Tab-separated table of C-alpha atoms in Angstrom:
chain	number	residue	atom	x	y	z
M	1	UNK	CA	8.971	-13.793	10.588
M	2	UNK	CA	12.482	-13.887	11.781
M	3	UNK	CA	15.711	-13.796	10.186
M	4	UNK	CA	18.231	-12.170	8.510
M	5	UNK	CA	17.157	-9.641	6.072
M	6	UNK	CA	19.362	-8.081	2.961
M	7	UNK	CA	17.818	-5.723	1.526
M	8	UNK	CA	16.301	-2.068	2.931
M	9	UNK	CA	14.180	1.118	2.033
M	10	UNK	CA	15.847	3.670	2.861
M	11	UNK	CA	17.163	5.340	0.040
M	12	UNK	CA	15.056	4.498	-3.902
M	13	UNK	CA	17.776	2.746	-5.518
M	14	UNK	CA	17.782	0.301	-2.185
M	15	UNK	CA	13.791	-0.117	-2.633
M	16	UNK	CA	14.246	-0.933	-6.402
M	17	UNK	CA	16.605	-3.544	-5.637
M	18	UNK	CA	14.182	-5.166	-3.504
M	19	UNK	CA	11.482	-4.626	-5.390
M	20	UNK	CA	13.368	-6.439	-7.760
M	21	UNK	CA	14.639	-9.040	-5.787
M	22	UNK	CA	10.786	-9.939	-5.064
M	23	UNK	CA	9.981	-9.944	-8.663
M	24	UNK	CA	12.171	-12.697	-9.549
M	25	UNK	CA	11.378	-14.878	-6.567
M	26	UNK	CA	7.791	-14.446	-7.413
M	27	UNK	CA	7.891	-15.064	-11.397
M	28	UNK	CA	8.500	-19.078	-11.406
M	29	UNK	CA	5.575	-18.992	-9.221
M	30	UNK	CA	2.839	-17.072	-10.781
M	31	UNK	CA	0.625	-20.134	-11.648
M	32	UNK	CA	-0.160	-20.112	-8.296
M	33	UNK	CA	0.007	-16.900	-7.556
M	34	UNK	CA	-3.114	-16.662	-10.245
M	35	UNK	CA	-5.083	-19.773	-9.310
M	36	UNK	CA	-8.159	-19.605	-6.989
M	37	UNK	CA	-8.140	-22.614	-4.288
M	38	UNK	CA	-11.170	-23.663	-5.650
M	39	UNK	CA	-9.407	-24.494	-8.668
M	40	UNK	CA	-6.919	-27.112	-6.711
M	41	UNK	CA	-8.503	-30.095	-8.452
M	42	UNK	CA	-10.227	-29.003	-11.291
M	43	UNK	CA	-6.778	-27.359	-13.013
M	44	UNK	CA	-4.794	-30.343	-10.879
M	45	UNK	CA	-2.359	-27.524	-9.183
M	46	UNK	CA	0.050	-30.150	-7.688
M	47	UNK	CA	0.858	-31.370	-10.424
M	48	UNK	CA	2.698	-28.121	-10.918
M	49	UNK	CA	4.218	-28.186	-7.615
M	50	UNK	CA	7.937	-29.732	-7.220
M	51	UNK	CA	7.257	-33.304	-7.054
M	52	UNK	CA	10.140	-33.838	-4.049
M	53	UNK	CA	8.762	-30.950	-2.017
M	54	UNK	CA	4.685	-32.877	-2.549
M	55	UNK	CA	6.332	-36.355	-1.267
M	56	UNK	CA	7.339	-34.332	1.599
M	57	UNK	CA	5.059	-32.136	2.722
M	58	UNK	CA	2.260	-34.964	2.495
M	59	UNK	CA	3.045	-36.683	5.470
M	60	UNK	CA	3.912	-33.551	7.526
M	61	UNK	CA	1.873	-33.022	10.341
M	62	UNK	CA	-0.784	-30.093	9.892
M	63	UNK	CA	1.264	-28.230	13.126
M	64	UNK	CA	4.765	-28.189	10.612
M	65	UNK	CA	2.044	-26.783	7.572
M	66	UNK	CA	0.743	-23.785	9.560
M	67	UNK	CA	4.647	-22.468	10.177
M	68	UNK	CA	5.004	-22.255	6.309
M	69	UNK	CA	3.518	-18.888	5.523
M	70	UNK	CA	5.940	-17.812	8.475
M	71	UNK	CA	9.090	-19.288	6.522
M	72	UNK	CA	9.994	-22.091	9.267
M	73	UNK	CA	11.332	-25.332	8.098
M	74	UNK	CA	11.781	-28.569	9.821
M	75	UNK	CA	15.567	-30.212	9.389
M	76	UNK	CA	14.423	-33.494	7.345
M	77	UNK	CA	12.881	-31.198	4.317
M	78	UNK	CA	14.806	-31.166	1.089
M	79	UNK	CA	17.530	-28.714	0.747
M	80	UNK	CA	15.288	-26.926	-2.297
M	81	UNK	CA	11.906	-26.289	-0.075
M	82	UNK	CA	14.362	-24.802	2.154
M	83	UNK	CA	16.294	-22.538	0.718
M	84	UNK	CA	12.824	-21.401	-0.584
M	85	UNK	CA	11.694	-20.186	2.447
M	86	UNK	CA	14.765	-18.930	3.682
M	87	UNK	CA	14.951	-16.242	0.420
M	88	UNK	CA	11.038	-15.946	1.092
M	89	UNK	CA	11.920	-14.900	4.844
M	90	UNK	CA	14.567	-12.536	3.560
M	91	UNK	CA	12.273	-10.237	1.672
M	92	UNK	CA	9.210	-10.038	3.641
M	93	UNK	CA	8.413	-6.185	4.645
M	94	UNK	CA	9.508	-6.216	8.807
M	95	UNK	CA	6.322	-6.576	11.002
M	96	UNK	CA	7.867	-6.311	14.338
M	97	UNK	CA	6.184	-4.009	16.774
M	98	UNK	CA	7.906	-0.798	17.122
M	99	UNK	CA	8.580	1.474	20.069
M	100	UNK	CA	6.085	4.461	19.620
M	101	UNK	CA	8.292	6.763	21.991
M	102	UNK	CA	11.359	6.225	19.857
M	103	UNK	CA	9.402	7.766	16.802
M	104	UNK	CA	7.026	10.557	18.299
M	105	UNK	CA	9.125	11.159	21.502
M	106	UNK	CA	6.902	12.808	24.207
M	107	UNK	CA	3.476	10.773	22.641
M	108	UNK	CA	1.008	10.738	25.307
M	109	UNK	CA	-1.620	7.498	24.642
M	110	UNK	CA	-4.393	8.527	26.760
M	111	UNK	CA	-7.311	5.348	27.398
M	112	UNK	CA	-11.432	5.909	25.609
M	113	UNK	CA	-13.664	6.246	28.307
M	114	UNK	CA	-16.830	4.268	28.479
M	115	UNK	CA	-18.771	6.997	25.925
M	116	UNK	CA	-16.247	7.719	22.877
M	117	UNK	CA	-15.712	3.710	22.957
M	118	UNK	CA	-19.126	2.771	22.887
M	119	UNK	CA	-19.888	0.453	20.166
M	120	UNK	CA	-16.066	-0.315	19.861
M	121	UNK	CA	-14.549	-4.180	20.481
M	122	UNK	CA	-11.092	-4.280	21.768
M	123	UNK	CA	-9.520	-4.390	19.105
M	124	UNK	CA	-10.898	-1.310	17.063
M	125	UNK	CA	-10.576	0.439	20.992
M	126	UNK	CA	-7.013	-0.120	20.383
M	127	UNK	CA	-6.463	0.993	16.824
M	128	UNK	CA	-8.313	4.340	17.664
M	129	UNK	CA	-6.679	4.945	20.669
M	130	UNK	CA	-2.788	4.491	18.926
M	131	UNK	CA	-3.959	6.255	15.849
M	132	UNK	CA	-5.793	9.130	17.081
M	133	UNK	CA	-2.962	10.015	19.512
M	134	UNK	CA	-0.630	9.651	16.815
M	135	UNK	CA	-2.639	11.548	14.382
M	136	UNK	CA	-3.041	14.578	17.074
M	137	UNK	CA	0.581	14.726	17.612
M	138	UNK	CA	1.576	14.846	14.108
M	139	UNK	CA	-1.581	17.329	13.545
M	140	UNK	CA	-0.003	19.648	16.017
M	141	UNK	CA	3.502	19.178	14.804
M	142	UNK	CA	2.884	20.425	11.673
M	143	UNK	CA	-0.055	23.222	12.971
M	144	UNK	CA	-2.685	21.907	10.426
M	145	UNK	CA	-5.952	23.433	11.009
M	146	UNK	CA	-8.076	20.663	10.134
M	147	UNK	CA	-7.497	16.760	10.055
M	148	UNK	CA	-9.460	14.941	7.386
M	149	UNK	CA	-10.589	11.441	8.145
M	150	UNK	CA	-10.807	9.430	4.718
M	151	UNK	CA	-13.054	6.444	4.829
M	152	UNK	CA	-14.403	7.502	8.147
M	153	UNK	CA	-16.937	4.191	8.703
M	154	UNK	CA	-19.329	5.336	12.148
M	155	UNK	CA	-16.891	8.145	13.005
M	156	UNK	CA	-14.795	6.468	15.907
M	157	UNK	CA	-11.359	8.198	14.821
M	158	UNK	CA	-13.295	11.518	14.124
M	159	UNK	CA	-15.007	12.141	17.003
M	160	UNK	CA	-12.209	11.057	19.158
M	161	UNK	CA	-10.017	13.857	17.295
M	162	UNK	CA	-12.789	16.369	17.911
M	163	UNK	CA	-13.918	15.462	21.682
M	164	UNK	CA	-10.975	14.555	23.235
M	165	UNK	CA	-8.048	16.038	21.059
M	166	UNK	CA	-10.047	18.983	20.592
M	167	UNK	CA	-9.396	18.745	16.699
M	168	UNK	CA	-10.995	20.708	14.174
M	169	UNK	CA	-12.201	17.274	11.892
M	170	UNK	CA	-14.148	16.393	8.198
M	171	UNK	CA	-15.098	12.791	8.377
M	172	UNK	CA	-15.880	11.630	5.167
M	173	UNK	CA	-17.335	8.315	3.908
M	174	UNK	CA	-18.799	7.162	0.785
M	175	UNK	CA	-22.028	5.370	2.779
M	176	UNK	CA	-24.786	7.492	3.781
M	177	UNK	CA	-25.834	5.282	6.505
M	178	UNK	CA	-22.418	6.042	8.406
M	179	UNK	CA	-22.538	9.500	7.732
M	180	UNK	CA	-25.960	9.403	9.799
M	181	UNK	CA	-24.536	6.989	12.402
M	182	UNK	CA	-21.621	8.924	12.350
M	183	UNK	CA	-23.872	12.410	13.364
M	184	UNK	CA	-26.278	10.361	15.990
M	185	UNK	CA	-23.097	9.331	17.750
M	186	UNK	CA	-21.683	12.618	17.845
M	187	UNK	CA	-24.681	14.370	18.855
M	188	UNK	CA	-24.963	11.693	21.962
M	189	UNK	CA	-21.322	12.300	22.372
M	190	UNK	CA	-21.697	16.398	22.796
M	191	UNK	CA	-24.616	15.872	25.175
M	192	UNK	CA	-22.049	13.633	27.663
M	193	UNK	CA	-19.248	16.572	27.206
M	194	UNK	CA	-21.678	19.355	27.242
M	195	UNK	CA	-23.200	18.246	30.914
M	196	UNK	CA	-19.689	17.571	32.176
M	197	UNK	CA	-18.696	21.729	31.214
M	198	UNK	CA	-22.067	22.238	32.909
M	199	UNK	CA	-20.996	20.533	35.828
M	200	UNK	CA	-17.793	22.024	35.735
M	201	UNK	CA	-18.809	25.602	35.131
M	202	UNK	CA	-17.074	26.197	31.968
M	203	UNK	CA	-20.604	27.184	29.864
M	204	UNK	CA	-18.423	29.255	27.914
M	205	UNK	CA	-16.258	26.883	26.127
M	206	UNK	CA	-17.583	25.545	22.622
M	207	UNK	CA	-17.161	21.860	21.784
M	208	UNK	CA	-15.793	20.703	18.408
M	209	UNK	CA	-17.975	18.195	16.420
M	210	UNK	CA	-16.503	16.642	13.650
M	211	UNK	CA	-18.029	17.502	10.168
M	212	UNK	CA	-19.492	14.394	7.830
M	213	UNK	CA	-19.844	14.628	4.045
M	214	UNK	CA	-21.172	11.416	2.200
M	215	UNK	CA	-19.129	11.189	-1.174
M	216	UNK	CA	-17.154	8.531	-3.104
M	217	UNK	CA	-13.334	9.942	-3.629
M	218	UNK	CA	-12.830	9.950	-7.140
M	219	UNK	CA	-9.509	11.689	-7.361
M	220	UNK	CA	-7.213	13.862	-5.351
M	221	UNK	CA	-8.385	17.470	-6.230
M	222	UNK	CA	-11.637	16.251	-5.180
M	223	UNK	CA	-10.260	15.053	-1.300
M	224	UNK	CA	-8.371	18.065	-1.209
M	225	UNK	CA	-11.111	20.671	-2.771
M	226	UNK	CA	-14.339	18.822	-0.298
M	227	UNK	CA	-12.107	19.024	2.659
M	228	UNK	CA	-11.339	22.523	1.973
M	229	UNK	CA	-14.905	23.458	1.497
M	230	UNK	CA	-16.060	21.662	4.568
M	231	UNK	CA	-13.578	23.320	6.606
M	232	UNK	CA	-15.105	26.701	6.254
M	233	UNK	CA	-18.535	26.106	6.473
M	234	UNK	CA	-20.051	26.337	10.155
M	235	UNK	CA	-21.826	23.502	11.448
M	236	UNK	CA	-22.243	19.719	9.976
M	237	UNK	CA	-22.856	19.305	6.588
M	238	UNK	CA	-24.041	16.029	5.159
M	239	UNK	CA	-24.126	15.431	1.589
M	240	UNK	CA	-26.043	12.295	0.042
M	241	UNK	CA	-27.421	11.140	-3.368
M	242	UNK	CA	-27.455	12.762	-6.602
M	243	UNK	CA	-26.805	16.139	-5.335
M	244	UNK	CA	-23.552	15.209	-3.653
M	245	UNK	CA	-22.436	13.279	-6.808
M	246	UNK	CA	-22.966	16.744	-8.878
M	247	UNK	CA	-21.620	18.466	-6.345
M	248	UNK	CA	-18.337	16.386	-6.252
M	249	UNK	CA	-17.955	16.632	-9.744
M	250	UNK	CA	-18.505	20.478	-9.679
M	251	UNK	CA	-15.861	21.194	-7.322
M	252	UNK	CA	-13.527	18.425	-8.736
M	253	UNK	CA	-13.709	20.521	-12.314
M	254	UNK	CA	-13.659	24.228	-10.955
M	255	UNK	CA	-10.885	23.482	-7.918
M	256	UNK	CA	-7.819	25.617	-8.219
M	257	UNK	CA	-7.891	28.833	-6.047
M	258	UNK	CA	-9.209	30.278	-2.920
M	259	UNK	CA	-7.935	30.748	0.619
M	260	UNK	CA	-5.112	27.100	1.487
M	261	UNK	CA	-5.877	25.921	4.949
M	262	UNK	CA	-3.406	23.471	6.333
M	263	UNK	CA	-4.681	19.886	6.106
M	264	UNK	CA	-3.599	16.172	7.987
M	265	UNK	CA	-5.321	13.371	6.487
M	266	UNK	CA	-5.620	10.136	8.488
M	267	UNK	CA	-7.416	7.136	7.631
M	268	UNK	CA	-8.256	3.969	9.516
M	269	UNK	CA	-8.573	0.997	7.337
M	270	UNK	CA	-8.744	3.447	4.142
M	271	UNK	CA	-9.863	0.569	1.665
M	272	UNK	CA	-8.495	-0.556	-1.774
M	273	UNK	CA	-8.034	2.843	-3.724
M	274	UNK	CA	-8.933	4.902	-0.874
M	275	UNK	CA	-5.406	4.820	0.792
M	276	UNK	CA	-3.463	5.390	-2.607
M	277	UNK	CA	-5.431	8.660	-3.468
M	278	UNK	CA	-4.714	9.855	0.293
M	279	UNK	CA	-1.083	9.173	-0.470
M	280	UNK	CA	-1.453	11.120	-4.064
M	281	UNK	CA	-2.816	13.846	-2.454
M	282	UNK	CA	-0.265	14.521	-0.029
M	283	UNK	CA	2.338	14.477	-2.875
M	284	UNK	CA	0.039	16.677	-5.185
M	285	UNK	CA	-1.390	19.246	-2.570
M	286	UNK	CA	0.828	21.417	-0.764
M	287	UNK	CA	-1.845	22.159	1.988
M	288	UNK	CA	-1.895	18.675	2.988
M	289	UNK	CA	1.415	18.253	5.636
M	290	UNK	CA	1.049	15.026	6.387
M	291	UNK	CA	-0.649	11.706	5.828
M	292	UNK	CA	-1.497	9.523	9.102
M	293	UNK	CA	-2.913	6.416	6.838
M	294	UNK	CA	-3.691	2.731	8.225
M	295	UNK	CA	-4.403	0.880	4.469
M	296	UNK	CA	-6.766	-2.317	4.193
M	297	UNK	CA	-8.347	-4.563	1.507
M	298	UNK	CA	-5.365	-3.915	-0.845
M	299	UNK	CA	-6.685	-6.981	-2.865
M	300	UNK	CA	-9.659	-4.023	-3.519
M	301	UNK	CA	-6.671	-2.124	-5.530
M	302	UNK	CA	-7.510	-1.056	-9.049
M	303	UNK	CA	-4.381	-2.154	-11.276
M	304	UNK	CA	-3.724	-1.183	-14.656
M	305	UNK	CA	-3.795	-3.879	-17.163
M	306	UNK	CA	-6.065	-5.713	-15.558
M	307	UNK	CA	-9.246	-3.793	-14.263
M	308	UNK	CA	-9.208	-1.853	-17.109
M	309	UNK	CA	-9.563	1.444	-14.198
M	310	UNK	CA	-8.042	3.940	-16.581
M	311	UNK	CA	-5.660	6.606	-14.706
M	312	UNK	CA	-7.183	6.181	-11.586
M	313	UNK	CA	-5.858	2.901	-10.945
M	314	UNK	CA	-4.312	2.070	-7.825
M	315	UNK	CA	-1.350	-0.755	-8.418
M	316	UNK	CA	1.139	0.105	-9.242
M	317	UNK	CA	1.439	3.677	-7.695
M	318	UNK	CA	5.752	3.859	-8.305
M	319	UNK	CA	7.283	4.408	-12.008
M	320	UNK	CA	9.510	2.351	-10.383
M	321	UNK	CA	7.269	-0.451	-10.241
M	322	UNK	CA	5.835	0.340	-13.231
M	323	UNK	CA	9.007	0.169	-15.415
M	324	UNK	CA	9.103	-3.226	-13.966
M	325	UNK	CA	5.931	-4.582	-15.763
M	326	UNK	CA	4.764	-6.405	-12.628
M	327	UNK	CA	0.875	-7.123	-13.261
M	328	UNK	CA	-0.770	-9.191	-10.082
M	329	UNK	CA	-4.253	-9.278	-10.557
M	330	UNK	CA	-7.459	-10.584	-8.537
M	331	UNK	CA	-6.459	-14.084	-7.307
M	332	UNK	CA	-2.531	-12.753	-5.942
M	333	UNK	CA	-3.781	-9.993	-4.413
M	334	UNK	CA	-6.750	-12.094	-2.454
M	335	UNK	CA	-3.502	-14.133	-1.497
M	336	UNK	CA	-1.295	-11.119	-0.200
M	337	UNK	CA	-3.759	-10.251	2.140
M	338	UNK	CA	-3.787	-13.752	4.098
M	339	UNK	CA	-2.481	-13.427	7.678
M	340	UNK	CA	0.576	-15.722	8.137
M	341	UNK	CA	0.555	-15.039	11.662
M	342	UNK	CA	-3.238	-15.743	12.056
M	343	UNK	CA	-2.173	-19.097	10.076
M	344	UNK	CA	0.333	-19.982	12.375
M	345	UNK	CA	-1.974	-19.068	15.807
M	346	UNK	CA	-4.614	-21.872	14.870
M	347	UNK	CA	-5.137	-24.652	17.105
M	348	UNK	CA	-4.758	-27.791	15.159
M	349	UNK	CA	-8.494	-28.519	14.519
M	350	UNK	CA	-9.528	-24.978	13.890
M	351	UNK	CA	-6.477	-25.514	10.879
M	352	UNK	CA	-8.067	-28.933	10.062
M	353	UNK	CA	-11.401	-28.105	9.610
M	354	UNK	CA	-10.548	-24.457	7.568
M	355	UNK	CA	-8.389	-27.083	5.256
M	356	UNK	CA	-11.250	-29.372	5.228
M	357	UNK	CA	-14.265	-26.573	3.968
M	358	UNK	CA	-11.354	-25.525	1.143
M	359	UNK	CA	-11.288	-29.166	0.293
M	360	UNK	CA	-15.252	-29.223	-0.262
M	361	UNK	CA	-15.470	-26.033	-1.620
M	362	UNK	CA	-12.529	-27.142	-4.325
M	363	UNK	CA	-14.563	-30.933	-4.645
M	364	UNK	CA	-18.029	-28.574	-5.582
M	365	UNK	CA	-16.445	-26.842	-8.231
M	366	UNK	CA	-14.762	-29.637	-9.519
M	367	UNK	CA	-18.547	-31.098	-9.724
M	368	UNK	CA	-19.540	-27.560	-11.708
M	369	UNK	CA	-16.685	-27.984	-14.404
M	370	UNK	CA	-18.940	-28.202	-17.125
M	371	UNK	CA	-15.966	-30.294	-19.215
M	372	UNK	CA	-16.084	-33.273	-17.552
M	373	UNK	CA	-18.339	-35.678	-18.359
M	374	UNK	CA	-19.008	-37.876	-15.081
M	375	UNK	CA	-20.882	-40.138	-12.116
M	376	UNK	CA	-20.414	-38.945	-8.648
M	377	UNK	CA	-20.180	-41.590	-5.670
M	378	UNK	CA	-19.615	-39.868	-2.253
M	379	UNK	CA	-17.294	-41.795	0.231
M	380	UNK	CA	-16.620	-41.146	3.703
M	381	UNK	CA	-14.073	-40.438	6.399
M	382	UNK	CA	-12.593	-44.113	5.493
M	383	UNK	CA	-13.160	-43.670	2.007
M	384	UNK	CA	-16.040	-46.401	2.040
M	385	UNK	CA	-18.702	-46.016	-1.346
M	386	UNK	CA	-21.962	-44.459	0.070
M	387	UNK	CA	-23.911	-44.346	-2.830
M	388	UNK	CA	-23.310	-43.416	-6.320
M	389	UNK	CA	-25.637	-40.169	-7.502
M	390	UNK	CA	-25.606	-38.082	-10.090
M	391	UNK	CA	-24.629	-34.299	-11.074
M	392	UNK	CA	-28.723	-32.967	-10.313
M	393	UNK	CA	-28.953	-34.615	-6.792
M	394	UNK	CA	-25.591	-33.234	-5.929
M	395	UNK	CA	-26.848	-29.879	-6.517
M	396	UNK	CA	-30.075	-30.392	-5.171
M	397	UNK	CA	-29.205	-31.756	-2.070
M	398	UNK	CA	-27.490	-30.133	0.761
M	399	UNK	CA	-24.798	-32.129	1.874
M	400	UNK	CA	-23.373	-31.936	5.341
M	401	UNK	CA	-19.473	-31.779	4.276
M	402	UNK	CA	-18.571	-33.141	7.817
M	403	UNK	CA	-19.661	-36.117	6.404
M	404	UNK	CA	-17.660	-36.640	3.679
M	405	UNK	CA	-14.344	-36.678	1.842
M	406	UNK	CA	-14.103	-35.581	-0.912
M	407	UNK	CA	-16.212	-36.555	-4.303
M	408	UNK	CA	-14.384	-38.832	-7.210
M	409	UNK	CA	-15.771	-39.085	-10.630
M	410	UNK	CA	-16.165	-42.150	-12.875
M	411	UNK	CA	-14.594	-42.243	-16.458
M	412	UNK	CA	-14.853	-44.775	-18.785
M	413	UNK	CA	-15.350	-47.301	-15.969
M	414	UNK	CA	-12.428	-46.251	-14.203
M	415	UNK	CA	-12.845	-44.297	-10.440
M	416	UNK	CA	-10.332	-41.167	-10.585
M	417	UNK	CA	-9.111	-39.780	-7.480
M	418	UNK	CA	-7.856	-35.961	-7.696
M	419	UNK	CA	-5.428	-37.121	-5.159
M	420	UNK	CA	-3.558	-40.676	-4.535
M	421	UNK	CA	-4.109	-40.117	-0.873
M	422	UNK	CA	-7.790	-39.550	-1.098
């Protein structure tokens, strides 16, 4: 999203100020921030919308509605949509790609061969092959001993920190079936190595496998006290069911002493919670020198006030937002995690049909509001009567939505469209 930005991170009072700055844009706003889009018609959202900013963006063409989430504006919209998304442009968090050699001078990125890649698309290829180089070189920076991967999924980060950074590595992930994927792939993994030392004559050298423990994170000490009792076990240690749970919650009590080993934790995609206890962890443990952390799902994060999640709760992790009484909840933070680029990248039908399945999705649950009492006609493309049915054949039927508008209700004889241009 281009333009000029005011406002910076790099000292706390500077983040405040922004934090603050997005507060009160966001306020005015917050009855859509909290509405589902299934909701458009039933709770009549427009309606709430500036009426001179509707007129407008009616008749815009669906290209000029896919820039919004990117803050462009075309030159005949009214002065107020546009200063609107000019201040939204000026506090969105940069996203421009950065140049990797400027921050870890010396970074070598080396390519996945056919073997550590297998089972990897393209894309995931690429995230493992940035991350895990950056990881390394940060792991070696700081001489930590071990690198923890947090939320390890099948192991792709892990056994590419082990096999071909030649990292000591505890994957851990709260599904037992990708702590077993996780060890089949390694084990195919250590054959390929193993007959290339073979080949090679180097029979002597050892290869490093990454360790897997199956356990749901429940708090720092216990990420910081099952990495460091992983790390000094030999061999690969996999930990599933009821034991594990009483095992977490053994070491999670009695964790306090003991020998420190020098920690990195990384995480690819560490969902929801998952990414704020990694980040609690490093500020709370002093054997953990750095955090290498790649967050997803934040619309997963626990937040006080509002999932009731105690303590542990994920939003908001600052006093600083805190003082500020922001609460979000469920439906904003579903919204946060929409892609304006992947908005603005759609092809004009791909955008007109996604618009089109909201529509029908928001028409269906405008048919379950169980507080209106109505008739249901379905009309089509050229908003010609069909047939009129009622509220059990609309439920028992499967419509093909392709083939319709949108459903209108009768009320006391009169036909109500949500929308005039319907």
């Amino acid at each position: 999203m281009a333009g000029t930005r005011k406002y910076s991170c790099e000292t706390a009072s500077q983040t405040l100020e922004w934090i603050d700055a997005i507060i009160h844009f966001i306020k005015p706003y917050t009855f859509l921030m909290n509405a589902h889009v299934v909701n458009f018609f039933t709770d009549r959202l427009w309606e709430a919308v500036d009426k001179e900013w509707m007129d407008c963006l009616r008749g815009e063409p669906v290209e000029n509605l896919l820039l919004i989430p990117c803050g462009e504006v075309q030159d005949h919209w009214p002065a107020s949509l546009k200063n609107f998304l000019h201040n939204l442009r000026s506090l969105v968090f940069p996203r421009e790609q950065v140049d990797l050699q400027k921050i870890f001078p010396g970074l070598t990125v080396a390519s996945l061969g056919s073997v550590l890649s297998q089972g990897m698309n393209v894309k995931k290829k690429h995230e493992v092959e940035i991350l895990s180089a950056i990881t390394s070189f940060i792991a070696k920076r700081v001489e930590a001993k071990t690198v923890v991967d947090v939320g390890a999924g099948q192991g792709y980060l892990a056994q590419v920190l082990s096999f071909q950074y030649q990292h000591s590595v505890v994957a851990i992930d709260a599904c037992s079936h990708h702590g077993s994927v996780t060890n089949a792939r390694a084990e195919r993994i250590k054959k390929h190595y193993a007959a290339q030392l073979r080949r090679s004559g180097s029979v002597n050298t050892s290869l490093l496998v990454p360790k897997t423990v199956t356990c749901r994170v429940l708090s720092t000490n216990m990420l910081k006290a099952l990495s460091d009792t992983l790390v000094r076990e030999d061999g690969q240690t996999n930990l599933t069911g009821e034991e594990n749970e009483e095992l977490c919650v053994k070491i999670d009590s009695s964790y306090g002493g003991g020998k420190e080993d020098s920690l990195v934790l990384a995480g690819l995609h560490a969902c929801g919670d998952l990414s704020v206890t990694m980040l609690k962890t490093f500020v709370e443990c002093v054997e953990v020198k750095a955090v290498v952390s790649i967050g997803c799902c934040y619309n997963l994060l626990s937040e006080e006030g509002v999932d009731n999640a105690g303590m542990q709760c994920g939003f908001p992790m600052s006093n600083g937002v805190k003082s500020e009484g922001l609460s979000l909840g469920k439906c904003a933070r579903d919204l946060a995690c929409q892609s304006a680029e992947r908005w603005r990248s759609l092809e004009k039908d791909d955008a007109s049909h996604n618009f089109e399945l909201h529509l029908f999705r928001a028409a269906f649950q405008m048919v379950n509001h169980d507080k209106i009492s109505h008739t249901f006609v379905l009309l089509d493309v050229n908003s010609q009567l069909l047939m009129p049915i009622d509220e059990n054949a609309v439920h028992a039927r499967s419509w093909n939505p392709m083939s319709l508008i949108v459903f209108c209700f009768f009320e006391e004889g009169q036909i109500s469209y949500p929308h005039s241009n319907f």
